[in-house]
Amino acid sequence: MQVTTLGVPFYAGWGLTTDLGAIPERRQARPDLMGLVHAALIDYPRYFDPLTNQPCPVEIAVERLIRGRVPHPGLANRSLSKVQGLLSSYAHLWR
């Protein structure tokens, strides 16, 4: 499947997509899929440790998920989720 980008996402210029936007010269080609996966899951995102309320490396986030050491959401979180679900059916009004 061929992927075309209109803007300049972080993986533009790596040779994985057809890029229609102008690619800055500072970008170096990374033509392999493993480079994209590494950038998307490890280098680019910032992870947050729910136990310490601090930023953390990806290894800590994975450990929390494996061990199930993630706090359960409270009533406020569940209520917010339900409100978001109700409002999502009206998204066509503001898109």
mmCIF file of N, CA and C in Angstrom:
data_model
loop_
_atom_site.group_PDB
_atom_site.id
_atom_site.type_symbol
_atom_site.label_atom_id
_atom_site.label_comp_id
_atom_site.label_asym_id
_atom_site.label_seq_id
_atom_site.Cartn_x
_atom_site.Cartn_y
_atom_site.Cartn_z
ATOM 1 N N MET A 1 0.843 -1.169 0.000
ATOM 2 C CA MET A 1 0.000 0.000 0.000
ATOM 3 C C MET A 1 0.895 1.241 0.000
ATOM 4 N N GLN A 2 0.638 2.151 -0.883
ATOM 5 C CA GLN A 2 1.404 3.385 -0.991
ATOM 6 C C GLN A 2 0.769 4.458 -0.106
ATOM 7 N N VAL A 3 1.579 5.158 0.679
ATOM 8 C CA VAL A 3 1.107 6.223 1.564
ATOM 9 C C VAL A 3 1.647 7.549 1.065
ATOM 10 N N THR A 4 0.763 8.547 0.965
ATOM 11 C CA THR A 4 1.142 9.883 0.528
ATOM 12 C C THR A 4 0.899 10.858 1.668
ATOM 13 N N THR A 5 1.884 11.720 1.952
ATOM 14 C CA THR A 5 1.715 12.742 2.983
ATOM 15 C C THR A 5 1.602 14.109 2.323
ATOM 16 N N LEU A 6 0.716 14.942 2.864
ATOM 17 C CA LEU A 6 0.534 16.292 2.341
ATOM 18 C C LEU A 6 1.352 17.300 3.127
ATOM 19 N N GLY A 7 1.523 17.069 4.410
ATOM 20 C CA GLY A 7 2.328 17.941 5.245
ATOM 21 C C GLY A 7 3.726 17.374 5.377
ATOM 22 N N VAL A 8 4.338 17.641 6.524
ATOM 23 C CA VAL A 8 5.684 17.129 6.770
ATOM 24 C C VAL A 8 5.694 16.456 8.145
ATOM 25 N N PRO A 9 5.177 15.212 8.232
ATOM 26 C CA PRO A 9 5.251 14.504 9.504
ATOM 27 C C PRO A 9 6.702 14.149 9.825
ATOM 28 N N PHE A 10 6.954 13.697 11.042
ATOM 29 C CA PHE A 10 8.341 13.442 11.450
ATOM 30 C C PHE A 10 9.024 12.399 10.588
ATOM 31 N N TYR A 11 8.277 11.524 9.934
ATOM 32 C CA TYR A 11 8.870 10.469 9.111
ATOM 33 C C TYR A 11 8.973 10.864 7.640
ATOM 34 N N ALA A 12 8.620 12.113 7.317
ATOM 35 C CA ALA A 12 8.748 12.569 5.932
ATOM 36 C C ALA A 12 10.219 12.618 5.541
ATOM 37 N N GLY A 13 10.518 12.224 4.346
ATOM 38 C CA GLY A 13 11.890 12.232 3.861
ATOM 39 C C GLY A 13 12.649 10.950 4.147
ATOM 40 N N TRP A 14 12.001 9.979 4.763
ATOM 41 C CA TRP A 14 12.670 8.715 5.083
ATOM 42 C C TRP A 14 12.571 7.715 3.938
ATOM 43 N N GLY A 15 11.786 8.048 2.908
ATOM 44 C CA GLY A 15 11.648 7.135 1.781
ATOM 45 C C GLY A 15 10.539 6.108 1.961
ATOM 46 N N LEU A 16 9.766 6.232 3.045
ATOM 47 C CA LEU A 16 8.677 5.282 3.290
ATOM 48 C C LEU A 16 7.361 5.750 2.694
ATOM 49 N N THR A 17 7.276 7.040 2.361
ATOM 50 C CA THR A 17 6.039 7.615 1.853
ATOM 51 C C THR A 17 6.336 8.485 0.639
ATOM 52 N N THR A 18 5.272 8.821 -0.094
ATOM 53 C CA THR A 18 5.371 9.816 -1.155
ATOM 54 C C THR A 18 5.042 11.154 -0.503
ATOM 55 N N ASP A 19 6.021 12.024 -0.396
ATOM 56 C CA ASP A 19 5.864 13.284 0.328
ATOM 57 C C ASP A 19 5.590 14.418 -0.640
ATOM 58 N N LEU A 20 4.426 15.067 -0.501
ATOM 59 C CA LEU A 20 4.065 16.170 -1.382
ATOM 60 C C LEU A 20 4.484 17.516 -0.812
ATOM 61 N N GLY A 21 4.783 17.579 0.492
ATOM 62 C CA GLY A 21 5.242 18.817 1.115
ATOM 63 C C GLY A 21 6.741 18.986 0.937
ATOM 64 N N ALA A 22 7.208 20.211 1.152
ATOM 65 C CA ALA A 22 8.650 20.494 1.054
ATOM 66 C C ALA A 22 9.348 19.922 2.285
ATOM 67 N N ILE A 23 10.332 19.068 2.075
ATOM 68 C CA ILE A 23 11.055 18.417 3.164
ATOM 69 C C ILE A 23 12.247 19.283 3.560
ATOM 70 N N PRO A 24 12.365 19.660 4.841
ATOM 71 C CA PRO A 24 13.539 20.448 5.263
ATOM 72 C C PRO A 24 14.828 19.660 5.040
ATOM 73 N N GLU A 25 15.910 20.355 4.750
ATOM 74 C CA GLU A 25 17.185 19.688 4.466
ATOM 75 C C GLU A 25 17.747 18.955 5.671
ATOM 76 N N ARG A 26 17.353 19.354 6.885
ATOM 77 C CA ARG A 26 17.906 18.724 8.085
ATOM 78 C C ARG A 26 17.474 17.266 8.238
ATOM 79 N N ARG A 27 16.454 16.866 7.509
ATOM 80 C CA ARG A 27 15.971 15.485 7.607
ATOM 81 C C ARG A 27 16.926 14.550 6.880
ATOM 82 N N GLN A 28 17.297 13.462 7.511
ATOM 83 C CA GLN A 28 18.137 12.461 6.873
ATOM 84 C C GLN A 28 17.277 11.250 6.562
ATOM 85 N N ALA A 29 17.548 10.622 5.463
ATOM 86 C CA ALA A 29 16.765 9.462 5.058
ATOM 87 C C ALA A 29 16.991 8.301 6.020
ATOM 88 N N ARG A 30 15.899 7.690 6.454
ATOM 89 C CA ARG A 30 15.922 6.462 7.255
ATOM 90 C C ARG A 30 14.967 5.502 6.559
ATOM 91 N N PRO A 31 15.436 4.794 5.583
ATOM 92 C CA PRO A 31 14.531 4.050 4.719
ATOM 93 C C PRO A 31 13.972 2.748 5.284
ATOM 94 N N ASP A 32 14.213 2.420 6.552
ATOM 95 C CA ASP A 32 13.692 1.140 7.037
ATOM 96 C C ASP A 32 12.502 1.323 7.969
ATOM 97 N N LEU A 33 11.654 0.334 7.993
ATOM 98 C CA LEU A 33 10.451 0.360 8.800
ATOM 99 C C LEU A 33 10.771 0.331 10.292
ATOM 100 N N MET A 34 11.840 -0.351 10.690
ATOM 101 C CA MET A 34 12.205 -0.418 12.106
ATOM 102 C C MET A 34 12.563 0.978 12.645
ATOM 103 N N GLY A 35 13.152 1.817 11.817
ATOM 104 C CA GLY A 35 13.444 3.190 12.230
ATOM 105 C C GLY A 35 12.163 3.961 12.517
ATOM 106 N N LEU A 36 11.138 3.752 11.677
ATOM 107 C CA LEU A 36 9.854 4.402 11.890
ATOM 108 C C LEU A 36 9.203 3.904 13.173
ATOM 109 N N VAL A 37 9.219 2.596 13.397
ATOM 110 C CA VAL A 37 8.621 2.021 14.605
ATOM 111 C C VAL A 37 9.335 2.553 15.844
ATOM 112 N N HIS A 38 10.652 2.601 15.814
ATOM 113 C CA HIS A 38 11.422 3.106 16.950
ATOM 114 C C HIS A 38 11.080 4.569 17.226
ATOM 115 N N ALA A 39 10.999 5.367 16.197
ATOM 116 C CA ALA A 39 10.681 6.785 16.374
ATOM 117 C C ALA A 39 9.266 6.973 16.903
ATOM 118 N N ALA A 40 8.316 6.196 16.378
ATOM 119 C CA ALA A 40 6.916 6.368 16.762
ATOM 120 C C ALA A 40 6.608 5.867 18.167
ATOM 121 N N LEU A 41 7.322 4.841 18.627
ATOM 122 C CA LEU A 41 7.004 4.254 19.928
ATOM 123 C C LEU A 41 7.995 4.602 21.032
ATOM 124 N N ILE A 42 9.221 4.980 20.687
ATOM 125 C CA ILE A 42 10.239 5.184 21.718
ATOM 126 C C ILE A 42 10.775 6.612 21.710
ATOM 127 N N ASP A 43 11.278 7.095 20.584
ATOM 128 C CA ASP A 43 11.904 8.417 20.550
ATOM 129 C C ASP A 43 10.910 9.580 20.622
ATOM 130 N N TYR A 44 9.843 9.506 19.856
ATOM 131 C CA TYR A 44 8.944 10.645 19.701
ATOM 132 C C TYR A 44 8.000 10.876 20.893
ATOM 133 N N PRO A 45 7.310 9.849 21.395
ATOM 134 C CA PRO A 45 6.323 10.116 22.452
ATOM 135 C C PRO A 45 6.969 10.374 23.810
ATOM 136 N N ARG A 46 6.202 11.013 24.661
ATOM 137 C CA ARG A 46 6.599 11.199 26.055
ATOM 138 C C ARG A 46 5.650 10.359 26.889
ATOM 139 N N TYR A 47 6.208 9.532 27.746
ATOM 140 C CA TYR A 47 5.396 8.661 28.587
ATOM 141 C C TYR A 47 5.292 9.246 29.989
ATOM 142 N N PHE A 48 4.178 8.958 30.648
ATOM 143 C CA PHE A 48 3.869 9.494 31.957
ATOM 144 C C PHE A 48 3.618 8.336 32.910
ATOM 145 N N ASP A 49 4.309 8.326 34.030
ATOM 146 C CA ASP A 49 4.162 7.264 35.025
ATOM 147 C C ASP A 49 2.956 7.583 35.913
ATOM 148 N N PRO A 50 1.911 6.754 35.874
ATOM 149 C CA PRO A 50 0.717 7.051 36.664
ATOM 150 C C PRO A 50 0.921 6.872 38.168
ATOM 151 N N LEU A 51 1.970 6.189 38.573
ATOM 152 C CA LEU A 51 2.211 5.992 40.004
ATOM 153 C C LEU A 51 2.963 7.162 40.632
ATOM 154 N N THR A 52 3.923 7.729 39.905
ATOM 155 C CA THR A 52 4.725 8.824 40.460
ATOM 156 C C THR A 52 4.296 10.193 39.938
ATOM 157 N N ASN A 53 3.407 10.216 38.955
ATOM 158 C CA ASN A 53 2.973 11.463 38.312
ATOM 159 C C ASN A 53 4.142 12.236 37.714
ATOM 160 N N GLN A 54 5.124 11.513 37.181
ATOM 161 C CA GLN A 54 6.313 12.109 36.574
ATOM 162 C C GLN A 54 6.516 11.528 35.177
ATOM 163 N N PRO A 55 7.209 12.264 34.300
ATOM 164 C CA PRO A 55 7.589 11.674 33.008
ATOM 165 C C PRO A 55 8.500 10.478 33.253
ATOM 166 N N CYS A 56 8.431 9.495 32.366
ATOM 167 C CA CYS A 56 9.248 8.293 32.542
ATOM 168 C C CYS A 56 9.678 7.740 31.187
ATOM 169 N N PRO A 57 10.722 6.909 31.167
ATOM 170 C CA PRO A 57 11.126 6.262 29.922
ATOM 171 C C PRO A 57 10.115 5.180 29.535
ATOM 172 N N VAL A 58 10.184 4.762 28.295
ATOM 173 C CA VAL A 58 9.236 3.776 27.783
ATOM 174 C C VAL A 58 9.308 2.463 28.567
ATOM 175 N N GLU A 59 10.485 2.108 29.059
ATOM 176 C CA GLU A 59 10.633 0.838 29.793
ATOM 177 C C GLU A 59 9.777 0.817 31.059
ATOM 178 N N ILE A 60 9.687 1.943 31.745
ATOM 179 C CA ILE A 60 8.866 2.024 32.960
ATOM 180 C C ILE A 60 7.385 1.894 32.590
ATOM 181 N N ALA A 61 6.974 2.561 31.522
ATOM 182 C CA ALA A 61 5.576 2.475 31.090
ATOM 183 C C ALA A 61 5.205 1.044 30.737
ATOM 184 N N VAL A 62 6.089 0.342 30.035
ATOM 185 C CA VAL A 62 5.821 -1.056 29.665
ATOM 186 C C VAL A 62 5.773 -1.930 30.911
ATOM 187 N N GLU A 63 6.685 -1.698 31.860
ATOM 188 C CA GLU A 63 6.687 -2.484 33.101
ATOM 189 C C GLU A 63 5.378 -2.299 33.867
ATOM 190 N N ARG A 64 4.882 -1.070 33.944
ATOM 191 C CA ARG A 64 3.612 -0.816 34.642
ATOM 192 C C ARG A 64 2.473 -1.589 33.980
ATOM 193 N N LEU A 65 2.459 -1.609 32.648
ATOM 194 C CA LEU A 65 1.402 -2.332 31.939
ATOM 195 C C LEU A 65 1.506 -3.833 32.131
ATOM 196 N N ILE A 66 2.731 -4.361 32.094
ATOM 197 C CA ILE A 66 2.920 -5.804 32.251
ATOM 198 C C ILE A 66 2.499 -6.263 33.638
ATOM 199 N N ARG A 67 2.901 -5.520 34.652
ATOM 200 C CA ARG A 67 2.615 -5.909 36.040
ATOM 201 C C ARG A 67 1.226 -5.490 36.497
ATOM 202 N N GLY A 68 0.529 -4.720 35.683
ATOM 203 C CA GLY A 68 -0.810 -4.277 36.058
ATOM 204 C C GLY A 68 -0.795 -3.232 37.152
ATOM 205 N N ARG A 69 0.314 -2.525 37.303
ATOM 206 C CA ARG A 69 0.444 -1.513 38.349
ATOM 207 C C ARG A 69 -0.009 -0.149 37.828
ATOM 208 N N VAL A 70 -1.222 -0.103 37.356
ATOM 209 C CA VAL A 70 -1.788 1.141 36.854
ATOM 210 C C VAL A 70 -3.033 1.424 37.688
ATOM 211 N N PRO A 71 -3.127 2.609 38.272
ATOM 212 C CA PRO A 71 -4.311 2.919 39.088
ATOM 213 C C PRO A 71 -5.585 2.832 38.255
ATOM 214 N N HIS A 72 -6.623 2.340 38.879
ATOM 215 C CA HIS A 72 -7.917 2.274 38.199
ATOM 216 C C HIS A 72 -8.545 3.662 38.180
ATOM 217 N N PRO A 73 -9.167 4.020 37.052
ATOM 218 C CA PRO A 73 -9.772 5.349 36.976
ATOM 219 C C PRO A 73 -10.913 5.485 37.976
ATOM 220 N N GLY A 74 -11.060 6.672 38.507
ATOM 221 C CA GLY A 74 -12.115 6.949 39.472
ATOM 222 C C GLY A 74 -13.411 7.340 38.798
ATOM 223 N N LEU A 75 -14.360 7.728 39.615
ATOM 224 C CA LEU A 75 -15.687 8.099 39.131
ATOM 225 C C LEU A 75 -15.624 9.301 38.182
ATOM 226 N N ALA A 76 -14.792 10.278 38.503
ATOM 227 C CA ALA A 76 -14.686 11.464 37.638
ATOM 228 C C ALA A 76 -14.193 11.086 36.248
ATOM 229 N N ASN A 77 -13.216 10.179 36.173
ATOM 230 C CA ASN A 77 -12.685 9.752 34.883
ATOM 231 C C ASN A 77 -13.739 8.998 34.082
ATOM 232 N N ARG A 78 -14.461 8.110 34.730
ATOM 233 C CA ARG A 78 -15.512 7.353 34.031
ATOM 234 C C ARG A 78 -16.628 8.276 33.555
ATOM 235 N N SER A 79 -16.981 9.267 34.383
ATOM 236 C CA SER A 79 -18.028 10.224 33.998
ATOM 237 C C SER A 79 -17.589 11.040 32.794
ATOM 238 N N LEU A 80 -16.349 11.513 32.814
ATOM 239 C CA LEU A 80 -15.826 12.274 31.685
ATOM 240 C C LEU A 80 -15.847 11.431 30.412
ATOM 241 N N SER A 81 -15.492 10.166 30.533
ATOM 242 C CA SER A 81 -15.503 9.265 29.377
ATOM 243 C C SER A 81 -16.908 9.134 28.797
ATOM 244 N N LYS A 82 -17.904 9.021 29.656
ATOM 245 C CA LYS A 82 -19.291 8.903 29.182
ATOM 246 C C LYS A 82 -19.749 10.188 28.486
ATOM 247 N N VAL A 83 -19.377 11.346 29.038
ATOM 248 C CA VAL A 83 -19.745 12.620 28.416
ATOM 249 C C VAL A 83 -19.080 12.750 27.056
ATOM 250 N N GLN A 84 -17.799 12.359 26.969
ATOM 251 C CA GLN A 84 -17.104 12.408 25.677
ATOM 252 C C GLN A 84 -17.795 11.506 24.663
ATOM 253 N N GLY A 85 -18.237 10.327 25.106
ATOM 254 C CA GLY A 85 -18.946 9.420 24.216
ATOM 255 C C GLY A 85 -20.242 10.021 23.709
ATOM 256 N N LEU A 86 -20.973 10.696 24.588
ATOM 257 C CA LEU A 86 -22.230 11.337 24.179
ATOM 258 C C LEU A 86 -21.968 12.473 23.195
ATOM 259 N N LEU A 87 -20.942 13.282 23.471
ATOM 260 C CA LEU A 87 -20.637 14.415 22.592
ATOM 261 C C LEU A 87 -20.069 13.979 21.243
ATOM 262 N N SER A 88 -19.448 12.803 21.195
ATOM 263 C CA SER A 88 -18.838 12.375 19.928
ATOM 264 C C SER A 88 -19.884 12.165 18.842
ATOM 265 N N SER A 89 -21.120 11.863 19.213
ATOM 266 C CA SER A 89 -22.152 11.688 18.187
ATOM 267 C C SER A 89 -22.550 13.025 17.547
ATOM 268 N N TYR A 90 -22.131 14.151 18.159
ATOM 269 C CA TYR A 90 -22.399 15.471 17.606
ATOM 270 C C TYR A 90 -21.179 16.103 16.956
ATOM 271 N N ALA A 91 -20.128 15.329 16.756
ATOM 272 C CA ALA A 91 -18.879 15.864 16.202
ATOM 273 C C ALA A 91 -19.062 16.478 14.824
ATOM 274 N N HIS A 92 -20.028 15.993 14.081
ATOM 275 C CA HIS A 92 -20.254 16.530 12.733
ATOM 276 C C HIS A 92 -20.646 18.007 12.780
ATOM 277 N N LEU A 93 -21.114 18.495 13.909
ATOM 278 C CA LEU A 93 -21.532 19.892 14.016
ATOM 279 C C LEU A 93 -20.351 20.863 14.051
ATOM 280 N N TRP A 94 -19.215 20.429 14.552
ATOM 281 C CA TRP A 94 -18.067 21.333 14.645
ATOM 282 C C TRP A 94 -16.867 20.900 13.817
ATOM 283 N N ARG A 95 -17.043 19.931 12.968
ATOM 284 C CA ARG A 95 -15.943 19.538 12.061
ATOM 285 C C ARG A 95 -16.079 20.184 10.723
#
